[in-house]
Amino acid sequence: MSNLIILIVLIGLVIATIKDMKTGKISNGYNLGFGLVGIACSLVTSGVKGLLTSLAGAVIPVVLLMVLFSKGVLGAGDIKLFSALGTFAGLEVIWLLVYSFLLCGLYGLVLMLVRFIGWLKVGRSKGTMICALTRGRQYTKVAFSVFMVGGYIWYLMKGGILLGI
């Protein structure tokens, strides 16, 4: 059962990421359906305790990420997707948040380094690809769901469990 749940979560996250990358949005209906599947899995595998853990896992991301949403850093769909993911992970959703944000931060550092190197090269070789990519752009929008998938894989590699299995 555990491998099936891992596969369900991975497929669910990949579908959400594809939607997010194509449209810049993850629909409420998708997040709701994904979350309901997580609640059902928790209830079937762990009974009432699983249900309560699943609901706690759904609430934690909303509470922790509301500030980022209010500042425009994260979209509502990202928070709802984390909430749906929390229905599978329960309290372990905190680790999924940590891993996802660490990957996002690493991406940001690499992007800053690439842009810095690009700015250094502007004076010498204006035709390089790196200069064309960096000149005049301050912000880069990236689908955060990409980092959720990475965070989930990292979580699994570190021996994380879902639904207490």
PDB file of C-alpha atoms in Angstrom:
ATOM      1  CA  MET A   1       0.000   0.000   0.000  1.00  0.00           C
ATOM      2  CA  SER A   2       2.846   2.375   0.822  1.00  0.00           C
ATOM      3  CA  ASN A   3       4.351   2.259  -2.674  1.00  0.00           C
ATOM      4  CA  LEU A   4       0.936   2.900  -4.202  1.00  0.00           C
ATOM      5  CA  ILE A   5       0.477   5.999  -2.047  1.00  0.00           C
ATOM      6  CA  ILE A   6       3.959   7.244  -2.932  1.00  0.00           C
ATOM      7  CA  LEU A   7       3.097   6.798  -6.606  1.00  0.00           C
ATOM      8  CA  ILE A   8      -0.261   8.582  -6.204  1.00  0.00           C
ATOM      9  CA  VAL A   9       1.446  11.551  -4.552  1.00  0.00           C
ATOM     10  CA  LEU A  10       4.219  11.706  -7.140  1.00  0.00           C
ATOM     11  CA  ILE A  11       1.777  11.553 -10.060  1.00  0.00           C
ATOM     12  CA  GLY A  12      -0.456  14.132  -8.381  1.00  0.00           C
ATOM     13  CA  LEU A  13       2.458  16.523  -7.877  1.00  0.00           C
ATOM     14  CA  VAL A  14       3.757  16.078 -11.419  1.00  0.00           C
ATOM     15  CA  ILE A  15       0.309  16.773 -12.902  1.00  0.00           C
ATOM     16  CA  ALA A  16      -0.030  19.878 -10.714  1.00  0.00           C
ATOM     17  CA  THR A  17       3.442  21.034 -11.767  1.00  0.00           C
ATOM     18  CA  ILE A  18       2.619  20.628 -15.450  1.00  0.00           C
ATOM     19  CA  LYS A  19      -0.586  22.633 -14.963  1.00  0.00           C
ATOM     20  CA  ASP A  20       1.319  25.271 -13.000  1.00  0.00           C
ATOM     21  CA  MET A  21       4.046  25.593 -15.624  1.00  0.00           C
ATOM     22  CA  LYS A  22       1.559  25.827 -18.498  1.00  0.00           C
ATOM     23  CA  THR A  23      -0.974  28.210 -16.974  1.00  0.00           C
ATOM     24  CA  GLY A  24       0.681  29.692 -13.894  1.00  0.00           C
ATOM     25  CA  LYS A  25      -2.194  28.319 -11.812  1.00  0.00           C
ATOM     26  CA  ILE A  26      -3.225  25.186  -9.965  1.00  0.00           C
ATOM     27  CA  SER A  27      -7.004  24.989  -9.881  1.00  0.00           C
ATOM     28  CA  ASN A  28      -9.012  24.795  -6.680  1.00  0.00           C
ATOM     29  CA  GLY A  29     -10.813  21.724  -7.992  1.00  0.00           C
ATOM     30  CA  TYR A  30      -7.555  19.885  -8.587  1.00  0.00           C
ATOM     31  CA  ASN A  31      -6.182  20.757  -5.150  1.00  0.00           C
ATOM     32  CA  LEU A  32      -9.457  19.796  -3.491  1.00  0.00           C
ATOM     33  CA  GLY A  33      -9.572  16.450  -5.285  1.00  0.00           C
ATOM     34  CA  PHE A  34      -5.929  15.724  -4.477  1.00  0.00           C
ATOM     35  CA  GLY A  35      -6.532  16.613  -0.830  1.00  0.00           C
ATOM     36  CA  LEU A  36      -9.640  14.431  -0.608  1.00  0.00           C
ATOM     37  CA  VAL A  37      -7.665  11.478  -1.973  1.00  0.00           C
ATOM     38  CA  GLY A  38      -5.079  12.108   0.757  1.00  0.00           C
ATOM     39  CA  ILE A  39      -7.746  12.226   3.457  1.00  0.00           C
ATOM     40  CA  ALA A  40      -9.319   9.017   2.143  1.00  0.00           C
ATOM     41  CA  CYS A  41      -5.941   7.244   2.078  1.00  0.00           C
ATOM     42  CA  SER A  42      -5.204   8.387   5.621  1.00  0.00           C
ATOM     43  CA  LEU A  43      -8.593   7.255   6.855  1.00  0.00           C
ATOM     44  CA  VAL A  44      -8.310   3.835   5.195  1.00  0.00           C
ATOM     45  CA  THR A  45      -4.751   3.157   6.371  1.00  0.00           C
ATOM     46  CA  SER A  46      -4.862   4.634   9.893  1.00  0.00           C
ATOM     47  CA  GLY A  47      -8.496   5.177  10.865  1.00  0.00           C
ATOM     48  CA  VAL A  48      -9.565   8.189  12.910  1.00  0.00           C
ATOM     49  CA  LYS A  49      -5.988   8.891  14.007  1.00  0.00           C
ATOM     50  CA  GLY A  50      -4.987   9.046  10.340  1.00  0.00           C
ATOM     51  CA  LEU A  51      -7.871  11.394   9.604  1.00  0.00           C
ATOM     52  CA  LEU A  52      -6.820  13.778  12.377  1.00  0.00           C
ATOM     53  CA  THR A  53      -3.177  13.666  11.306  1.00  0.00           C
ATOM     54  CA  SER A  54      -4.230  14.276   7.714  1.00  0.00           C
ATOM     55  CA  LEU A  55      -6.302  17.311   8.691  1.00  0.00           C
ATOM     56  CA  ALA A  56      -3.414  18.685  10.764  1.00  0.00           C
ATOM     57  CA  GLY A  57      -1.151  18.208   7.755  1.00  0.00           C
ATOM     58  CA  ALA A  58      -3.598  20.206   5.659  1.00  0.00           C
ATOM     59  CA  VAL A  59      -3.748  23.118   8.109  1.00  0.00           C
ATOM     60  CA  ILE A  60      -0.012  23.497   8.851  1.00  0.00           C
ATOM     61  CA  PRO A  61       1.008  24.797   5.388  1.00  0.00           C
ATOM     62  CA  VAL A  62      -1.846  27.300   5.338  1.00  0.00           C
ATOM     63  CA  VAL A  63      -0.796  28.735   8.693  1.00  0.00           C
ATOM     64  CA  LEU A  64       2.945  28.754   7.949  1.00  0.00           C
ATOM     65  CA  LEU A  65       2.735  30.101   4.401  1.00  0.00           C
ATOM     66  CA  MET A  66       0.068  32.779   4.802  1.00  0.00           C
ATOM     67  CA  VAL A  67       2.685  35.506   5.302  1.00  0.00           C
ATOM     68  CA  LEU A  68       4.398  34.576   2.025  1.00  0.00           C
ATOM     69  CA  PHE A  69       1.042  34.685   0.266  1.00  0.00           C
ATOM     70  CA  SER A  70       0.219  38.100   1.728  1.00  0.00           C
ATOM     71  CA  LYS A  71       3.560  39.434   0.418  1.00  0.00           C
ATOM     72  CA  GLY A  72       2.933  37.994  -3.055  1.00  0.00           C
ATOM     73  CA  VAL A  73       5.809  35.524  -2.817  1.00  0.00           C
ATOM     74  CA  LEU A  74       3.643  32.410  -3.153  1.00  0.00           C
ATOM     75  CA  GLY A  75       0.373  31.957  -4.963  1.00  0.00           C
ATOM     76  CA  ALA A  76      -2.759  30.619  -3.315  1.00  0.00           C
ATOM     77  CA  GLY A  77      -2.602  27.519  -5.514  1.00  0.00           C
ATOM     78  CA  ASP A  78       0.866  26.693  -4.174  1.00  0.00           C
ATOM     79  CA  ILE A  79      -0.377  26.889  -0.603  1.00  0.00           C
ATOM     80  CA  LYS A  80      -3.432  24.784  -1.416  1.00  0.00           C
ATOM     81  CA  LEU A  81      -1.222  22.209  -3.142  1.00  0.00           C
ATOM     82  CA  PHE A  82       0.986  22.060  -0.038  1.00  0.00           C
ATOM     83  CA  SER A  83      -2.176  21.658   2.007  1.00  0.00           C
ATOM     84  CA  ALA A  84      -3.307  18.775  -0.216  1.00  0.00           C
ATOM     85  CA  LEU A  85       0.164  17.243   0.099  1.00  0.00           C
ATOM     86  CA  GLY A  86      -0.179  17.623   3.857  1.00  0.00           C
ATOM     87  CA  THR A  87      -3.227  15.352   3.813  1.00  0.00           C
ATOM     88  CA  PHE A  88      -0.894  12.546   2.758  1.00  0.00           C
ATOM     89  CA  ALA A  89       2.099  13.516   4.900  1.00  0.00           C
ATOM     90  CA  GLY A  90       0.419  14.635   8.119  1.00  0.00           C
ATOM     91  CA  LEU A  91       2.840  16.403  10.442  1.00  0.00           C
ATOM     92  CA  GLU A  92       5.712  15.358   8.165  1.00  0.00           C
ATOM     93  CA  VAL A  93       4.537  18.138   5.830  1.00  0.00           C
ATOM     94  CA  ILE A  94       6.885  20.389   7.784  1.00  0.00           C
ATOM     95  CA  TRP A  95       9.850  18.447   6.325  1.00  0.00           C
ATOM     96  CA  LEU A  96       8.353  18.726   2.855  1.00  0.00           C
ATOM     97  CA  LEU A  97       8.153  22.491   3.352  1.00  0.00           C
ATOM     98  CA  VAL A  98      11.757  22.651   4.560  1.00  0.00           C
ATOM     99  CA  TYR A  99      13.122  20.590   1.661  1.00  0.00           C
ATOM    100  CA  SER A 100      11.086  22.474  -0.935  1.00  0.00           C
ATOM    101  CA  PHE A 101      12.216  25.866   0.331  1.00  0.00           C
ATOM    102  CA  LEU A 102      15.847  24.731   0.569  1.00  0.00           C
ATOM    103  CA  LEU A 103      15.727  23.659  -3.076  1.00  0.00           C
ATOM    104  CA  CYS A 104      14.093  26.944  -4.034  1.00  0.00           C
ATOM    105  CA  GLY A 105      16.780  28.860  -2.148  1.00  0.00           C
ATOM    106  CA  LEU A 106      19.516  26.862  -3.858  1.00  0.00           C
ATOM    107  CA  TYR A 107      17.942  27.661  -7.224  1.00  0.00           C
ATOM    108  CA  GLY A 108      17.866  31.338  -6.255  1.00  0.00           C
ATOM    109  CA  LEU A 109      21.553  31.300  -5.337  1.00  0.00           C
ATOM    110  CA  VAL A 110      22.492  29.641  -8.623  1.00  0.00           C
ATOM    111  CA  LEU A 111      20.368  32.155 -10.534  1.00  0.00           C
ATOM    112  CA  MET A 112      22.015  35.059  -8.707  1.00  0.00           C
ATOM    113  CA  LEU A 113      25.458  33.661  -9.476  1.00  0.00           C
ATOM    114  CA  VAL A 114      24.609  33.187 -13.157  1.00  0.00           C
ATOM    115  CA  ARG A 115      23.256  36.722 -13.363  1.00  0.00           C
ATOM    116  CA  PHE A 116      26.262  38.141 -11.561  1.00  0.00           C
ATOM    117  CA  ILE A 117      28.622  36.393 -13.960  1.00  0.00           C
ATOM    118  CA  GLY A 118      26.445  37.598 -16.831  1.00  0.00           C
ATOM    119  CA  TRP A 119      26.696  41.195 -15.655  1.00  0.00           C
ATOM    120  CA  LEU A 120      30.463  40.865 -15.399  1.00  0.00           C
ATOM    121  CA  LYS A 121      30.596  39.708 -19.012  1.00  0.00           C
ATOM    122  CA  VAL A 122      28.323  42.440 -20.400  1.00  0.00           C
ATOM    123  CA  GLY A 123      31.195  44.827 -21.051  1.00  0.00           C
ATOM    124  CA  ARG A 124      33.332  42.267 -22.872  1.00  0.00           C
ATOM    125  CA  SER A 125      30.936  40.113 -24.870  1.00  0.00           C
ATOM    126  CA  LYS A 126      27.456  41.498 -25.304  1.00  0.00           C
ATOM    127  CA  GLY A 127      26.419  38.708 -27.642  1.00  0.00           C
ATOM    128  CA  THR A 128      26.706  35.821 -25.203  1.00  0.00           C
ATOM    129  CA  MET A 129      23.650  33.828 -24.244  1.00  0.00           C
ATOM    130  CA  ILE A 130      24.124  34.519 -20.557  1.00  0.00           C
ATOM    131  CA  CYS A 131      24.041  38.280 -21.114  1.00  0.00           C
ATOM    132  CA  ALA A 132      20.941  38.030 -23.244  1.00  0.00           C
ATOM    133  CA  LEU A 133      19.244  36.084 -20.493  1.00  0.00           C
ATOM    134  CA  THR A 134      20.183  38.412 -17.676  1.00  0.00           C
ATOM    135  CA  ARG A 135      20.281  41.957 -18.981  1.00  0.00           C
ATOM    136  CA  GLY A 136      17.405  44.131 -17.819  1.00  0.00           C
ATOM    137  CA  ARG A 137      15.578  41.457 -15.806  1.00  0.00           C
ATOM    138  CA  GLN A 138      15.300  41.657 -12.054  1.00  0.00           C
ATOM    139  CA  TYR A 139      12.702  38.996 -11.287  1.00  0.00           C
ATOM    140  CA  THR A 140      12.175  35.510 -12.581  1.00  0.00           C
ATOM    141  CA  LYS A 141       8.873  33.754 -11.963  1.00  0.00           C
ATOM    142  CA  VAL A 142       9.207  30.044 -11.385  1.00  0.00           C
ATOM    143  CA  ALA A 143       6.449  27.537 -10.685  1.00  0.00           C
ATOM    144  CA  PHE A 144       7.009  26.696  -7.019  1.00  0.00           C
ATOM    145  CA  SER A 145       5.399  23.307  -7.573  1.00  0.00           C
ATOM    146  CA  VAL A 146       8.669  22.266  -9.255  1.00  0.00           C
ATOM    147  CA  PHE A 147      10.374  22.634  -5.883  1.00  0.00           C
ATOM    148  CA  MET A 148       7.538  20.725  -4.200  1.00  0.00           C
ATOM    149  CA  VAL A 149       8.248  17.741  -6.441  1.00  0.00           C
ATOM    150  CA  GLY A 150      11.950  18.036  -5.632  1.00  0.00           C
ATOM    151  CA  GLY A 151      11.210  18.428  -1.931  1.00  0.00           C
ATOM    152  CA  TYR A 152       8.988  15.350  -2.011  1.00  0.00           C
ATOM    153  CA  ILE A 153      11.699  13.274  -3.711  1.00  0.00           C
ATOM    154  CA  TRP A 154      14.297  14.554  -1.227  1.00  0.00           C
ATOM    155  CA  TYR A 155      11.926  13.652   1.612  1.00  0.00           C
ATOM    156  CA  LEU A 156      11.558  10.106   0.273  1.00  0.00           C
ATOM    157  CA  MET A 157      15.326   9.741  -0.178  1.00  0.00           C
ATOM    158  CA  LYS A 158      15.853  10.791   3.449  1.00  0.00           C
ATOM    159  CA  GLY A 159      13.568   7.937   4.538  1.00  0.00           C
ATOM    160  CA  GLY A 160      10.393   9.947   5.014  1.00  0.00           C
ATOM    161  CA  ILE A 161       7.156   8.117   5.571  1.00  0.00           C
ATOM    162  CA  LEU A 162       3.640   8.851   4.468  1.00  0.00           C
ATOM    163  CA  LEU A 163       0.573   8.029   6.528  1.00  0.00           C
ATOM    164  CA  GLY A 164       2.705   6.464   9.233  1.00  0.00           C
ATOM    165  CA  ILE A 165       3.347   3.394   7.045  1.00  0.00           C
TER     166      ILE A 165
END
